[in-house]
PDB file of C-alpha atoms in Angstrom:
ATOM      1  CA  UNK E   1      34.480 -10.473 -54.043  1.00 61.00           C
ATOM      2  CA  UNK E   2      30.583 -10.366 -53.823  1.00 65.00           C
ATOM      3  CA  UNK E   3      30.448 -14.266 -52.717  1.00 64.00           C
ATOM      4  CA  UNK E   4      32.931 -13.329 -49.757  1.00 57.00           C
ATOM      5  CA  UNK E   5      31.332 -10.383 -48.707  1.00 58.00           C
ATOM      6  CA  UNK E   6      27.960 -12.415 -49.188  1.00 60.00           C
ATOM      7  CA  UNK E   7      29.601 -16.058 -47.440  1.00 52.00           C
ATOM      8  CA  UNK E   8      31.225 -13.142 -44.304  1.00 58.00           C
ATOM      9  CA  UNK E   9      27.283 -12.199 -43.665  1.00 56.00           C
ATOM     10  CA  UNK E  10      25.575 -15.686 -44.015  1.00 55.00           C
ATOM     11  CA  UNK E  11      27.774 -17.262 -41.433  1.00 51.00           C
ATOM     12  CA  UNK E  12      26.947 -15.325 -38.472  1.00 51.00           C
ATOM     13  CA  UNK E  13      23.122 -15.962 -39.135  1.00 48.00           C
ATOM     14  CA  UNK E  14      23.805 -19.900 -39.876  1.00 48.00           C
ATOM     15  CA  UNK E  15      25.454 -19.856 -36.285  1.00 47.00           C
ATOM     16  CA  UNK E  16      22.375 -18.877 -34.943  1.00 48.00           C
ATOM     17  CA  UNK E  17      20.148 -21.776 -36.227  1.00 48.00           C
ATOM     18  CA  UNK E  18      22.737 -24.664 -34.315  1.00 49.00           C
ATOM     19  CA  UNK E  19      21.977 -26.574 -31.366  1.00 52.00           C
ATOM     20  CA  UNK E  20      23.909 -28.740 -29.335  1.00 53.00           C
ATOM     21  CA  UNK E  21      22.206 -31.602 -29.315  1.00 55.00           C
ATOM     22  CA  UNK E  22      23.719 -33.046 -25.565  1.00 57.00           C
ATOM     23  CA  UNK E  23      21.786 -30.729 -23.757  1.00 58.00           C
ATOM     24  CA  UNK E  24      18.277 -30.311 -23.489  1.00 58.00           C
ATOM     25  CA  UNK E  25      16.927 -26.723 -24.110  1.00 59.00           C
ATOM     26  CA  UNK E  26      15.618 -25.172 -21.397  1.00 66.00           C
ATOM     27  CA  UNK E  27      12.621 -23.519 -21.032  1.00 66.00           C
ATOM     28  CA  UNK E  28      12.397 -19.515 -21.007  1.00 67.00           C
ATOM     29  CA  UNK E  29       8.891 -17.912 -19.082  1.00 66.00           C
ATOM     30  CA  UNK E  30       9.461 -14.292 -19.395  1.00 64.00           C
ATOM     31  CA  UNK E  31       6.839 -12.288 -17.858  1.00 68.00           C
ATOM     32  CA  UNK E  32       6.170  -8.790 -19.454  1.00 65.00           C
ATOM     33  CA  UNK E  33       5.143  -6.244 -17.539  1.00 68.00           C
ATOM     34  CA  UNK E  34       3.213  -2.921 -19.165  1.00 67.00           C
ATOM     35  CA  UNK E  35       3.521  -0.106 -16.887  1.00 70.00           C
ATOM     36  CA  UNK E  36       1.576   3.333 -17.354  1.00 78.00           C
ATOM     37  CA  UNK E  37       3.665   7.207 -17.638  1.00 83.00           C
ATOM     38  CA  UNK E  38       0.804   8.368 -14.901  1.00 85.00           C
ATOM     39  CA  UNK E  39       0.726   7.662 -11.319  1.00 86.00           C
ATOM     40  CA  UNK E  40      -0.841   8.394  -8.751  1.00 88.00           C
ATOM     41  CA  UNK E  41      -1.069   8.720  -4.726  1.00 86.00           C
ATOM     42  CA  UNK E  42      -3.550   9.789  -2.361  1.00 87.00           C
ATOM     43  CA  UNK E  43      -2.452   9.638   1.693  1.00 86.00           C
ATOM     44  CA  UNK E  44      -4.289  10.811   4.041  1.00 88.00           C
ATOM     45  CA  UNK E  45      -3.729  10.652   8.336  1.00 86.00           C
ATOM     46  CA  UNK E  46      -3.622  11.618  11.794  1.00 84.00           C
ATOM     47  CA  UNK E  47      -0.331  13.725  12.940  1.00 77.00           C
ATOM     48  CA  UNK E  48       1.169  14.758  15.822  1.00 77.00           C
ATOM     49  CA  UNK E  49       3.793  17.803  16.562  1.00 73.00           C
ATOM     50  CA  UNK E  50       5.537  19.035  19.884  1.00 68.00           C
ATOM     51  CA  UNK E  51       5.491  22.589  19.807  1.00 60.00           C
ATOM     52  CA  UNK E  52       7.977  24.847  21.456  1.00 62.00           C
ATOM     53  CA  UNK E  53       5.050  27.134  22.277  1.00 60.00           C
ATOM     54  CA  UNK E  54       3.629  25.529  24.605  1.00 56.00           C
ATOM     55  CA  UNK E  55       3.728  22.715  27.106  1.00 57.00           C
ATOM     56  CA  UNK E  56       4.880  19.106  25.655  1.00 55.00           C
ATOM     57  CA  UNK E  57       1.142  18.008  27.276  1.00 61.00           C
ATOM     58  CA  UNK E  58       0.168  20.187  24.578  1.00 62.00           C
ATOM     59  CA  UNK E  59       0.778  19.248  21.647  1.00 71.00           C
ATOM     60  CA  UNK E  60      -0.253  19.830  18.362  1.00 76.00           C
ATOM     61  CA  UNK E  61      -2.503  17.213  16.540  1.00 81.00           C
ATOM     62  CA  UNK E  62      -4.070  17.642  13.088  1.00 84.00           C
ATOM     63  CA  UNK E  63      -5.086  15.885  10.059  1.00 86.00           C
ATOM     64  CA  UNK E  64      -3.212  15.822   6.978  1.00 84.00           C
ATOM     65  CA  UNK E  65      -4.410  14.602   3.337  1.00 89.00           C
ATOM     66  CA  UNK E  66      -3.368  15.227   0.201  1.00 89.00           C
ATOM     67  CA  UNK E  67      -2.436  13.548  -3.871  1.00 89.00           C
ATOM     68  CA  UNK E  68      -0.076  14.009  -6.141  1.00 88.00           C
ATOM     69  CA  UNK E  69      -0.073  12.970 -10.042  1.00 88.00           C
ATOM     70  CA  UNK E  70       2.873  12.498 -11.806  1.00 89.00           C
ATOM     71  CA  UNK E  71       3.940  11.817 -15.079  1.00 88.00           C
ATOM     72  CA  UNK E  72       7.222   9.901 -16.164  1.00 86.00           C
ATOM     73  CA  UNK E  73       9.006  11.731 -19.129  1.00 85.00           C
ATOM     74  CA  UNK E  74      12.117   9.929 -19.508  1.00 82.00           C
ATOM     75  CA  UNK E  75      13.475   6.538 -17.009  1.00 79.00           C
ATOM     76  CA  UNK E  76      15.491   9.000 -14.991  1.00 83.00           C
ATOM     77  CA  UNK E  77      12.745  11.827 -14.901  1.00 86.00           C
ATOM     78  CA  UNK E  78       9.277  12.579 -13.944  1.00 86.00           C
ATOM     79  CA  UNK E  79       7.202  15.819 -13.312  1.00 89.00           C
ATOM     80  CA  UNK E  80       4.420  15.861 -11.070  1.00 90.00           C
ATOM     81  CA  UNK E  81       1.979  18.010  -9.058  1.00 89.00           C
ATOM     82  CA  UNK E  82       1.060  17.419  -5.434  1.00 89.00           C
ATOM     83  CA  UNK E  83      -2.004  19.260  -3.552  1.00 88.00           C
ATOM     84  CA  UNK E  84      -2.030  18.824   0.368  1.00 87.00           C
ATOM     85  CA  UNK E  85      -4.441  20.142   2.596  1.00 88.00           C
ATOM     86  CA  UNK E  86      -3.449  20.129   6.711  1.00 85.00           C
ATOM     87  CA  UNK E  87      -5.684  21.112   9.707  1.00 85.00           C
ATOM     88  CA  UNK E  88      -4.333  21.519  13.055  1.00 84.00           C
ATOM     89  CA  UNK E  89      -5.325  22.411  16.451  1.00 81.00           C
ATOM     90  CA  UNK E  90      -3.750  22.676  19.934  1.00 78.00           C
ATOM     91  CA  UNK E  91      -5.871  22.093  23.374  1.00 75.00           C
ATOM     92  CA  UNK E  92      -5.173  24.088  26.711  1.00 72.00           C
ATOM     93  CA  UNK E  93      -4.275  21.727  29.806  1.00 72.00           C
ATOM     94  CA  UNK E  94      -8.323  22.501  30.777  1.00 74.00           C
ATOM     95  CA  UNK E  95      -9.289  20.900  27.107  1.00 72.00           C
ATOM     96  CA  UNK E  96     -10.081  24.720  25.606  1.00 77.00           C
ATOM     97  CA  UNK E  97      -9.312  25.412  21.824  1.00 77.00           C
ATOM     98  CA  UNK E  98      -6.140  27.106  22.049  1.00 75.00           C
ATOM     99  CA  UNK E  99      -5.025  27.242  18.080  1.00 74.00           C
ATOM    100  CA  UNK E 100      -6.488  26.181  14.915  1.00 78.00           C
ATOM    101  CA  UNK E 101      -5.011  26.367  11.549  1.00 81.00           C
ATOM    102  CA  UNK E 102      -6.136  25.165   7.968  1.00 83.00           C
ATOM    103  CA  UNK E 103      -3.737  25.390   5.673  1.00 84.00           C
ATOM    104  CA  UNK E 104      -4.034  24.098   1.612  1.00 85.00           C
ATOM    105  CA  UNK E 105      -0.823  24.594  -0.772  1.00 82.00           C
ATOM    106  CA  UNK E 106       0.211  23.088  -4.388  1.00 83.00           C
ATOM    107  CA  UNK E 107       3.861  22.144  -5.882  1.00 83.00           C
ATOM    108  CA  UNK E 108       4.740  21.600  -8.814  1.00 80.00           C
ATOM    109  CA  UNK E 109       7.526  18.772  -8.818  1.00 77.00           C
ATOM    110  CA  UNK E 110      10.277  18.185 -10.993  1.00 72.00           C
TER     111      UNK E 110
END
């Protein structure tokens, strides 16, 4: 019983160690690729809203910038936390300051 149960797990492995010897083996290249849990992202750039406020000549332009680090837990889940800061202003028709607004806020992402 011990030489069948022994013969019933050496055959798989002897399986493994045959070749057909027709066909050339081909070549495998795998390329591994190490990837890091952190990230992250910094953007930063010019906007441009319509406001209902005023006049569609007037619109409101600003400047938004902000990052956000994140960290990958688990393949189908990260956390991260993203800081933006915005300024925006609005000019009369004449070119006068008519609204400016700074504005900084933090999330916490899931």
């Amino acid at each position: 019983m011990r030489r069948l149960v022994a013969l019933s797990l050496l055959l798989p492995l002897g399986a493994f160690g045959q070749s057909d010897s027709t066909q050339s083996p081909e070549e495998q290249h795998v390329d591994q690729i190490w990837t890091t849990p952190f990230r992250a992202q910094f953007e930063s750039g010019p906007y441009q809203l319509f406001s209902p406020n005023t006049a569609a000549t007037n619109s409101i332009t600003g400047n938004l910038s902000g990052v956000q680090l994140s960290l990958d837990l688990h393949r189908h889940l990260s956390v991260g936390l993203s800081l933006q800061d915005a300024q925006s202003q609005a000019l009369t028709e004449t070119g006068e300051l008519f609204f400016l607004d700074q504005m900084r806020w933090a999330g916490l992402l899931a």
